[in-house]
mmCIF file with all atom_site columns, C-alpha atoms in Angstrom:
data_model
loop_
_atom_site.group_PDB
_atom_site.id
_atom_site.type_symbol
_atom_site.label_atom_id
_atom_site.label_alt_id
_atom_site.label_comp_id
_atom_site.label_asym_id
_atom_site.label_entity_id
_atom_site.label_seq_id
_atom_site.pdbx_PDB_ins_code
_atom_site.Cartn_x
_atom_site.Cartn_y
_atom_site.Cartn_z
_atom_site.occupancy
_atom_site.B_iso_or_equiv
_atom_site.pdbx_formal_charge
_atom_site.auth_seq_id
_atom_site.auth_comp_id
_atom_site.auth_asym_id
_atom_site.auth_atom_id
_atom_site.pdbx_PDB_model_num
ATOM 1   C CA . MET Z 1 1   ? -0.044  0.139  -0.012  1.00 50.00 ? 1   MET Z CA 1
ATOM 2   C CA . ALA Z 1 2   ? 1.159   3.431  -0.809  1.00 66.00 ? 2   ALA Z CA 1
ATOM 3   C CA . TYR Z 1 3   ? 2.268   6.037  1.818   1.00 80.00 ? 3   TYR Z CA 1
ATOM 4   C CA . ARG Z 1 4   ? -0.606  7.969  3.390   1.00 84.00 ? 4   ARG Z CA 1
ATOM 5   C CA . LEU Z 1 5   ? -0.301  11.110 5.461   1.00 87.00 ? 5   LEU Z CA 1
ATOM 6   C CA . SER Z 1 6   ? -1.391  11.441 8.847   1.00 91.00 ? 6   SER Z CA 1
ATOM 7   C CA . GLN Z 1 7   ? -4.188  13.907 9.533   1.00 93.00 ? 7   GLN Z CA 1
ATOM 8   C CA . LYS Z 1 8   ? -1.665  16.401 11.329  1.00 96.00 ? 8   LYS Z CA 1
ATOM 9   C CA . LYS Z 1 9   ? 0.976   16.086 8.454   1.00 93.00 ? 9   LYS Z CA 1
ATOM 10  C CA . LYS Z 1 10  ? -1.880  16.530 5.883   1.00 94.00 ? 10  LYS Z CA 1
ATOM 11  C CA . GLN Z 1 11  ? -3.217  19.661 7.572   1.00 96.00 ? 11  GLN Z CA 1
ATOM 12  C CA . LEU Z 1 12  ? 0.407   20.996 7.483   1.00 97.00 ? 12  LEU Z CA 1
ATOM 13  C CA . LEU Z 1 13  ? 1.002   20.280 3.871   1.00 96.00 ? 13  LEU Z CA 1
ATOM 14  C CA . VAL Z 1 14  ? -2.459  21.783 2.966   1.00 96.00 ? 14  VAL Z CA 1
ATOM 15  C CA . ALA Z 1 15  ? -1.724  24.855 4.901   1.00 98.00 ? 15  ALA Z CA 1
ATOM 16  C CA . ILE Z 1 16  ? 1.656   25.326 3.062   1.00 98.00 ? 16  ILE Z CA 1
ATOM 17  C CA . HIS Z 1 17  ? -0.028  24.630 -0.349  1.00 97.00 ? 17  HIS Z CA 1
ATOM 18  C CA . VAL Z 1 18  ? -2.780  27.178 0.471   1.00 97.00 ? 18  VAL Z CA 1
ATOM 19  C CA . ILE Z 1 19  ? -0.164  29.791 1.487   1.00 97.00 ? 19  ILE Z CA 1
ATOM 20  C CA . SER Z 1 20  ? 1.857   29.401 -1.589  1.00 97.00 ? 20  SER Z CA 1
ATOM 21  C CA . VAL Z 1 21  ? -1.083  29.461 -3.733  1.00 97.00 ? 21  VAL Z CA 1
ATOM 22  C CA . ALA Z 1 22  ? -2.322  32.606 -2.068  1.00 97.00 ? 22  ALA Z CA 1
ATOM 23  C CA . SER Z 1 23  ? 1.294   34.058 -2.524  1.00 96.00 ? 23  SER Z CA 1
ATOM 24  C CA . TRP Z 1 24  ? 1.349   33.108 -6.189  1.00 97.00 ? 24  TRP Z CA 1
ATOM 25  C CA . ILE Z 1 25  ? -2.032  34.681 -6.827  1.00 97.00 ? 25  ILE Z CA 1
ATOM 26  C CA . GLY Z 1 26  ? -1.029  37.828 -5.015  1.00 97.00 ? 26  GLY Z CA 1
ATOM 27  C CA . GLY Z 1 27  ? 2.355   38.052 -6.962  1.00 96.00 ? 27  GLY Z CA 1
ATOM 28  C CA . THR Z 1 28  ? 0.277   37.689 -10.216 1.00 96.00 ? 28  THR Z CA 1
ATOM 29  C CA . LEU Z 1 29  ? -1.983  40.194 -9.242  1.00 97.00 ? 29  LEU Z CA 1
ATOM 30  C CA . GLY Z 1 30  ? 0.743   42.476 -8.377  1.00 96.00 ? 30  GLY Z CA 1
ATOM 31  C CA . MET Z 1 31  ? 2.541   41.875 -11.415 1.00 94.00 ? 31  MET Z CA 1
ATOM 32  C CA . LEU Z 1 32  ? -0.664  42.700 -13.523 1.00 96.00 ? 32  LEU Z CA 1
ATOM 33  C CA . LEU Z 1 33  ? -1.384  45.947 -11.553 1.00 96.00 ? 33  LEU Z CA 1
ATOM 34  C CA . LEU Z 1 34  ? 2.298   47.170 -11.802 1.00 95.00 ? 34  LEU Z CA 1
ATOM 35  C CA . GLY Z 1 35  ? 2.152   46.276 -15.506 1.00 93.00 ? 35  GLY Z CA 1
ATOM 36  C CA . ILE Z 1 36  ? -0.804  48.368 -16.000 1.00 94.00 ? 36  ILE Z CA 1
ATOM 37  C CA . TYR Z 1 37  ? 0.767   51.145 -14.040 1.00 92.00 ? 37  TYR Z CA 1
ATOM 38  C CA . LEU Z 1 38  ? 3.761   50.979 -16.471 1.00 88.00 ? 38  LEU Z CA 1
ATOM 39  C CA . GLN Z 1 39  ? 1.511   52.508 -19.068 1.00 85.00 ? 39  GLN Z CA 1
ATOM 40  C CA . SER Z 1 40  ? 0.904   55.589 -17.151 1.00 85.00 ? 40  SER Z CA 1
ATOM 41  C CA . ALA Z 1 41  ? 4.444   56.227 -15.900 1.00 84.00 ? 41  ALA Z CA 1
ATOM 42  C CA . ASP Z 1 42  ? 5.577   59.918 -16.315 1.00 84.00 ? 42  ASP Z CA 1
ATOM 43  C CA . SER Z 1 43  ? 9.315   59.438 -16.275 1.00 82.00 ? 43  SER Z CA 1
ATOM 44  C CA . GLY Z 1 44  ? 12.101  56.953 -16.934 1.00 79.00 ? 44  GLY Z CA 1
ATOM 45  C CA . ASP Z 1 45  ? 12.662  56.752 -13.206 1.00 84.00 ? 45  ASP Z CA 1
ATOM 46  C CA . GLN Z 1 46  ? 9.001   55.607 -12.668 1.00 88.00 ? 46  GLN Z CA 1
ATOM 47  C CA . LEU Z 1 47  ? 9.383   53.079 -15.459 1.00 86.00 ? 47  LEU Z CA 1
ATOM 48  C CA . ALA Z 1 48  ? 12.658  51.719 -13.859 1.00 86.00 ? 48  ALA Z CA 1
ATOM 49  C CA . TYR Z 1 49  ? 11.361  51.606 -10.335 1.00 91.00 ? 49  TYR Z CA 1
ATOM 50  C CA . THR Z 1 50  ? 8.269   49.831 -11.498 1.00 92.00 ? 50  THR Z CA 1
ATOM 51  C CA . LEU Z 1 51  ? 10.083  47.467 -13.346 1.00 90.00 ? 51  LEU Z CA 1
ATOM 52  C CA . ALA Z 1 52  ? 12.460  46.733 -10.486 1.00 91.00 ? 52  ALA Z CA 1
ATOM 53  C CA . SER Z 1 53  ? 9.410   46.112 -8.412  1.00 94.00 ? 53  SER Z CA 1
ATOM 54  C CA . MET Z 1 54  ? 8.054   43.685 -10.873 1.00 92.00 ? 54  MET Z CA 1
ATOM 55  C CA . GLU Z 1 55  ? 11.314  41.827 -10.890 1.00 90.00 ? 55  GLU Z CA 1
ATOM 56  C CA . VAL Z 1 56  ? 11.373  41.429 -7.091  1.00 92.00 ? 56  VAL Z CA 1
ATOM 57  C CA . ILE Z 1 57  ? 7.589   40.281 -7.235  1.00 93.00 ? 57  ILE Z CA 1
ATOM 58  C CA . ASP Z 1 58  ? 8.606   37.799 -10.120 1.00 90.00 ? 58  ASP Z CA 1
ATOM 59  C CA . GLU Z 1 59  ? 11.473  36.369 -8.047  1.00 88.00 ? 59  GLU Z CA 1
ATOM 60  C CA . ASN Z 1 60  ? 9.811   36.123 -4.694  1.00 90.00 ? 60  ASN Z CA 1
ATOM 61  C CA . LEU Z 1 61  ? 6.094   35.897 -5.294  1.00 90.00 ? 61  LEU Z CA 1
ATOM 62  C CA . LEU Z 1 62  ? 5.899   34.098 -8.465  1.00 93.00 ? 62  LEU Z CA 1
ATOM 63  C CA . LYS Z 1 63  ? 8.788   31.673 -8.824  1.00 93.00 ? 63  LYS Z CA 1
ATOM 64  C CA . TYR Z 1 64  ? 9.102   30.064 -5.380  1.00 95.00 ? 64  TYR Z CA 1
ATOM 65  C CA . PRO Z 1 65  ? 5.393   30.169 -4.450  1.00 96.00 ? 65  PRO Z CA 1
ATOM 66  C CA . ALA Z 1 66  ? 4.569   28.476 -7.856  1.00 97.00 ? 66  ALA Z CA 1
ATOM 67  C CA . LEU Z 1 67  ? 7.254   25.839 -7.523  1.00 97.00 ? 67  LEU Z CA 1
ATOM 68  C CA . LEU Z 1 68  ? 6.105   25.233 -3.890  1.00 97.00 ? 68  LEU Z CA 1
ATOM 69  C CA . THR Z 1 69  ? 2.527   25.050 -5.087  1.00 98.00 ? 69  THR Z CA 1
ATOM 70  C CA . LEU Z 1 70  ? 3.318   22.271 -7.701  1.00 98.00 ? 70  LEU Z CA 1
ATOM 71  C CA . LEU Z 1 71  ? 5.374   20.386 -5.294  1.00 98.00 ? 71  LEU Z CA 1
ATOM 72  C CA . THR Z 1 72  ? 2.862   20.485 -2.363  1.00 98.00 ? 72  THR Z CA 1
ATOM 73  C CA . GLY Z 1 73  ? 0.076   19.742 -4.816  1.00 97.00 ? 73  GLY Z CA 1
ATOM 74  C CA . ILE Z 1 74  ? 1.905   16.677 -6.019  1.00 97.00 ? 74  ILE Z CA 1
ATOM 75  C CA . LEU Z 1 75  ? 2.523   15.428 -2.656  1.00 96.00 ? 75  LEU Z CA 1
ATOM 76  C CA . LEU Z 1 76  ? -1.008  15.991 -1.576  1.00 95.00 ? 76  LEU Z CA 1
ATOM 77  C CA . SER Z 1 77  ? -2.302  14.147 -4.423  1.00 94.00 ? 77  SER Z CA 1
ATOM 78  C CA . VAL Z 1 78  ? 0.021   11.205 -4.194  1.00 94.00 ? 78  VAL Z CA 1
ATOM 79  C CA . TRP Z 1 79  ? -0.187  10.939 -0.340  1.00 93.00 ? 79  TRP Z CA 1
ATOM 80  C CA . THR Z 1 80  ? -3.875  11.158 -0.066  1.00 90.00 ? 80  THR Z CA 1
ATOM 81  C CA . GLN Z 1 81  ? -6.943  9.509  -1.490  1.00 89.00 ? 81  GLN Z CA 1
ATOM 82  C CA . TRP Z 1 82  ? -7.075  11.719 -4.468  1.00 89.00 ? 82  TRP Z CA 1
ATOM 83  C CA . GLY Z 1 83  ? -4.233  10.286 -6.498  1.00 90.00 ? 83  GLY Z CA 1
ATOM 84  C CA . LEU Z 1 84  ? -2.303  12.264 -9.150  1.00 92.00 ? 84  LEU Z CA 1
ATOM 85  C CA . VAL Z 1 85  ? -4.430  10.915 -12.086 1.00 93.00 ? 85  VAL Z CA 1
ATOM 86  C CA . LYS Z 1 86  ? -7.464  9.316  -10.518 1.00 93.00 ? 86  LYS Z CA 1
ATOM 87  C CA . HIS Z 1 87  ? -9.655  12.417 -10.862 1.00 94.00 ? 87  HIS Z CA 1
ATOM 88  C CA . TYR Z 1 88  ? -10.049 14.820 -13.635 1.00 95.00 ? 88  TYR Z CA 1
ATOM 89  C CA . TRP Z 1 89  ? -9.951  18.020 -11.242 1.00 95.00 ? 89  TRP Z CA 1
ATOM 90  C CA . VAL Z 1 90  ? -6.450  17.023 -10.026 1.00 96.00 ? 90  VAL Z CA 1
ATOM 91  C CA . VAL Z 1 91  ? -5.203  16.392 -13.651 1.00 96.00 ? 91  VAL Z CA 1
ATOM 92  C CA . ILE Z 1 92  ? -6.632  19.817 -14.733 1.00 96.00 ? 92  ILE Z CA 1
ATOM 93  C CA . LYS Z 1 93  ? -4.887  21.514 -11.861 1.00 97.00 ? 93  LYS Z CA 1
ATOM 94  C CA . LEU Z 1 94  ? -1.644  19.774 -12.536 1.00 97.00 ? 94  LEU Z CA 1
ATOM 95  C CA . VAL Z 1 95  ? -1.773  20.657 -16.359 1.00 97.00 ? 95  VAL Z CA 1
ATOM 96  C CA . LEU Z 1 96  ? -2.759  24.367 -15.681 1.00 97.00 ? 96  LEU Z CA 1
ATOM 97  C CA . THR Z 1 97  ? 0.171   24.446 -12.871 1.00 98.00 ? 97  THR Z CA 1
ATOM 98  C CA . VAL Z 1 98  ? 2.693   23.240 -15.072 1.00 98.00 ? 98  VAL Z CA 1
ATOM 99  C CA . THR Z 1 99  ? 1.446   25.318 -18.109 1.00 97.00 ? 99  THR Z CA 1
ATOM 100 C CA . THR Z 1 100 ? 1.371   28.663 -15.935 1.00 97.00 ? 100 THR Z CA 1
ATOM 101 C CA . ILE Z 1 101 ? 4.725   27.913 -14.547 1.00 96.00 ? 101 ILE Z CA 1
ATOM 102 C CA . LEU Z 1 102 ? 6.211   27.284 -18.097 1.00 96.00 ? 102 LEU Z CA 1
ATOM 103 C CA . LEU Z 1 103 ? 4.683   30.442 -19.405 1.00 94.00 ? 103 LEU Z CA 1
ATOM 104 C CA . GLY Z 1 104 ? 6.122   32.473 -16.807 1.00 92.00 ? 104 GLY Z CA 1
ATOM 105 C CA . ILE Z 1 105 ? 9.494   31.071 -17.112 1.00 91.00 ? 105 ILE Z CA 1
ATOM 106 C CA . LEU Z 1 106 ? 9.544   30.986 -20.768 1.00 93.00 ? 106 LEU Z CA 1
ATOM 107 C CA . TYR Z 1 107 ? 7.897   34.422 -21.615 1.00 93.00 ? 107 TYR Z CA 1
ATOM 108 C CA . LEU Z 1 108 ? 6.815   36.589 -18.824 1.00 91.00 ? 108 LEU Z CA 1
ATOM 109 C CA . ASP Z 1 109 ? 10.217  36.461 -17.151 1.00 88.00 ? 109 ASP Z CA 1
ATOM 110 C CA . ASN Z 1 110 ? 12.021  37.455 -20.478 1.00 90.00 ? 110 ASN Z CA 1
ATOM 111 C CA . TRP Z 1 111 ? 9.559   40.218 -21.345 1.00 91.00 ? 111 TRP Z CA 1
ATOM 112 C CA . THR Z 1 112 ? 10.099  41.835 -18.057 1.00 89.00 ? 112 THR Z CA 1
ATOM 113 C CA . MET Z 1 113 ? 13.738  41.679 -18.407 1.00 88.00 ? 113 MET Z CA 1
ATOM 114 C CA . SER Z 1 114 ? 13.415  42.904 -21.996 1.00 89.00 ? 114 SER Z CA 1
ATOM 115 C CA . LEU Z 1 115 ? 11.552  46.123 -20.884 1.00 87.00 ? 115 LEU Z CA 1
ATOM 116 C CA . ALA Z 1 116 ? 14.062  46.676 -18.132 1.00 85.00 ? 116 ALA Z CA 1
ATOM 117 C CA . ASP Z 1 117 ? 16.780  46.673 -20.771 1.00 86.00 ? 117 ASP Z CA 1
ATOM 118 C CA . MET Z 1 118 ? 14.866  49.015 -23.120 1.00 84.00 ? 118 MET Z CA 1
ATOM 119 C CA . ILE Z 1 119 ? 14.491  51.404 -19.982 1.00 82.00 ? 119 ILE Z CA 1
ATOM 120 C CA . GLN Z 1 120 ? 18.132  51.187 -19.009 1.00 81.00 ? 120 GLN Z CA 1
ATOM 121 C CA . ASP Z 1 121 ? 19.215  51.843 -22.642 1.00 80.00 ? 121 ASP Z CA 1
ATOM 122 C CA . MET Z 1 122 ? 16.716  54.416 -23.554 1.00 76.00 ? 122 MET Z CA 1
ATOM 123 C CA . GLY Z 1 123 ? 15.103  55.776 -20.452 1.00 70.00 ? 123 GLY Z CA 1
ATOM 124 C CA . PHE Z 1 124 ? 11.625  57.263 -20.860 1.00 66.00 ? 124 PHE Z CA 1
ATOM 125 C CA . ALA Z 1 125 ? 12.197  57.447 -24.654 1.00 65.00 ? 125 ALA Z CA 1
ATOM 126 C CA . SER Z 1 126 ? 12.057  53.626 -24.678 1.00 64.00 ? 126 SER Z CA 1
ATOM 127 C CA . GLN Z 1 127 ? 8.203   53.609 -24.865 1.00 68.00 ? 127 GLN Z CA 1
ATOM 128 C CA . SER Z 1 128 ? 8.389   52.517 -28.639 1.00 78.00 ? 128 SER Z CA 1
ATOM 129 C CA . GLN Z 1 129 ? 6.340   50.218 -30.683 1.00 85.00 ? 129 GLN Z CA 1
ATOM 130 C CA . LYS Z 1 130 ? 8.457   47.301 -29.268 1.00 86.00 ? 130 LYS Z CA 1
ATOM 131 C CA . PHE Z 1 131 ? 7.945   48.503 -25.698 1.00 86.00 ? 131 PHE Z CA 1
ATOM 132 C CA . ARG Z 1 132 ? 4.193   48.780 -26.126 1.00 88.00 ? 132 ARG Z CA 1
ATOM 133 C CA . SER Z 1 133 ? 4.039   45.278 -27.796 1.00 92.00 ? 133 SER Z CA 1
ATOM 134 C CA . THR Z 1 134 ? 6.050   43.660 -25.011 1.00 91.00 ? 134 THR Z CA 1
ATOM 135 C CA . TRP Z 1 135 ? 4.073   45.597 -22.434 1.00 91.00 ? 135 TRP Z CA 1
ATOM 136 C CA . SER Z 1 136 ? 0.825   44.292 -23.902 1.00 94.00 ? 136 SER Z CA 1
ATOM 137 C CA . SER Z 1 137 ? 2.234   40.762 -23.911 1.00 95.00 ? 137 SER Z CA 1
ATOM 138 C CA . ILE Z 1 138 ? 3.020   40.961 -20.196 1.00 93.00 ? 138 ILE Z CA 1
ATOM 139 C CA . ILE Z 1 139 ? -0.604  42.421 -19.401 1.00 96.00 ? 139 ILE Z CA 1
ATOM 140 C CA . SER Z 1 140 ? -2.124  39.528 -21.519 1.00 96.00 ? 140 SER Z CA 1
ATOM 141 C CA . MET Z 1 141 ? -0.003  36.923 -19.891 1.00 95.00 ? 141 MET Z CA 1
ATOM 142 C CA . SER Z 1 142 ? -0.371  38.008 -16.435 1.00 95.00 ? 142 SER Z CA 1
ATOM 143 C CA . SER Z 1 143 ? -4.410  38.260 -16.975 1.00 97.00 ? 143 SER Z CA 1
ATOM 144 C CA . PHE Z 1 144 ? -4.192  34.695 -18.372 1.00 97.00 ? 144 PHE Z CA 1
ATOM 145 C CA . ASN Z 1 145 ? -2.096  33.343 -15.570 1.00 96.00 ? 145 ASN Z CA 1
ATOM 146 C CA . LEU Z 1 146 ? -4.509  35.063 -12.843 1.00 97.00 ? 146 LEU Z CA 1
ATOM 147 C CA . PHE Z 1 147 ? -7.464  33.499 -14.652 1.00 97.00 ? 147 PHE Z CA 1
ATOM 148 C CA . CYS Z 1 148 ? -5.877  30.056 -14.552 1.00 97.00 ? 148 CYS Z CA 1
ATOM 149 C CA . LEU Z 1 149 ? -5.012  30.480 -10.917 1.00 97.00 ? 149 LEU Z CA 1
ATOM 150 C CA . LEU Z 1 150 ? -8.505  31.503 -10.061 1.00 97.00 ? 150 LEU Z CA 1
ATOM 151 C CA . PHE Z 1 151 ? -10.026 28.857 -12.052 1.00 97.00 ? 151 PHE Z CA 1
ATOM 152 C CA . MET Z 1 152 ? -7.980  26.311 -10.220 1.00 97.00 ? 152 MET Z CA 1
ATOM 153 C CA . VAL Z 1 153 ? -9.244  27.487 -6.897  1.00 96.00 ? 153 VAL Z CA 1
ATOM 154 C CA . PHE Z 1 154 ? -12.871 26.936 -8.096  1.00 96.00 ? 154 PHE Z CA 1
ATOM 155 C CA . VAL Z 1 155 ? -11.878 23.553 -9.463  1.00 96.00 ? 155 VAL Z CA 1
ATOM 156 C CA . THR Z 1 156 ? -10.475 22.498 -6.140  1.00 94.00 ? 156 THR Z CA 1
ATOM 157 C CA . TYR Z 1 157 ? -13.673 23.313 -4.342  1.00 93.00 ? 157 TYR Z CA 1
ATOM 158 C CA . TYR Z 1 158 ? -16.191 22.003 -6.935  1.00 94.00 ? 158 TYR Z CA 1
ATOM 159 C CA . LYS Z 1 159 ? -14.093 18.951 -7.907  1.00 92.00 ? 159 LYS Z CA 1
ATOM 160 C CA . PRO Z 1 160 ? -15.914 18.607 -11.268 1.00 91.00 ? 160 PRO Z CA 1
ATOM 161 C CA . PHE Z 1 161 ? -16.015 15.502 -13.835 1.00 88.00 ? 161 PHE Z CA 1
ATOM 162 C CA . GLY Z 1 162 ? -15.378 12.716 -11.290 1.00 88.00 ? 162 GLY Z CA 1
ATOM 163 C CA . LYS Z 1 163 ? -13.045 9.823  -11.297 1.00 91.00 ? 163 LYS Z CA 1
ATOM 164 C CA . ILE Z 1 164 ? -11.040 9.118  -14.468 1.00 88.00 ? 164 ILE Z CA 1
ATOM 165 C CA . LYS Z 1 165 ? -11.333 5.240  -14.003 1.00 66.00 ? 165 LYS Z CA 1
ATOM 166 C CA . LYS Z 1 166 ? -15.099 5.408  -13.269 1.00 57.00 ? 166 LYS Z CA 1
ATOM 167 C CA . ARG Z 1 167 ? -15.710 7.265  -16.576 1.00 48.00 ? 167 ARG Z CA 1
ATOM 168 C CA . ARG Z 1 168 ? -13.472 4.713  -18.634 1.00 53.00 ? 168 ARG Z CA 1
ATOM 169 C CA . ALA Z 1 169 ? -15.275 1.839  -16.972 1.00 53.00 ? 169 ALA Z CA 1
ATOM 170 C CA . GLU Z 1 170 ? -18.593 3.330  -17.800 1.00 58.00 ? 170 GLU Z CA 1
ATOM 171 C CA . ARG Z 1 171 ? -17.574 3.763  -21.604 1.00 61.00 ? 171 ARG Z CA 1
ATOM 172 C CA . LYS Z 1 172 ? -16.318 0.177  -21.629 1.00 62.00 ? 172 LYS Z CA 1
ATOM 173 C CA . SER Z 1 173 ? -19.524 -1.183 -20.339 1.00 59.00 ? 173 SER Z CA 1
ATOM 174 C CA . ASP Z 1 174 ? -21.495 1.048  -22.778 1.00 59.00 ? 174 ASP Z CA 1
ATOM 175 C CA . HIS Z 1 175 ? -19.794 -0.505 -25.708 1.00 61.00 ? 175 HIS Z CA 1
ATOM 176 C CA . SER Z 1 176 ? -20.176 -4.023 -24.511 1.00 55.00 ? 176 SER Z CA 1
#
């Protein structure tokens, strides 16, 4: 039989998971709000300070909480009755978590650094078409990530679609 968490250990792991998810959502919301603020900055200094704040949020409220969320989510699913691939809602959360993390690593981080480089090189004059396009990408990606995170919260509470095995077994019995 697989390892199962005691009630106390499960409660501790759930608490760590919830705190990391809340931090990740807060960081995503912070990135989105600061990204929106970038558009109304009045000087190169405001742009630089805002982007520096975004980089701090990215490093501390996105990367680590996202990875901790993934780790604790996997541990909770494997060490409890839910299983990693027994229920559709767990698989949905896993896929969205990994997707959101990868999008952040592959795109959001690079776009933020790209804007910081533009501002460092050109100051306030950096608000070119490329700046606006990159800014728009950051806003779109942050909005998408926030939507995914909030959707995952709802999936956690409603647990839609049932068990994966149960559905497969029903389809097999329907075809017999």
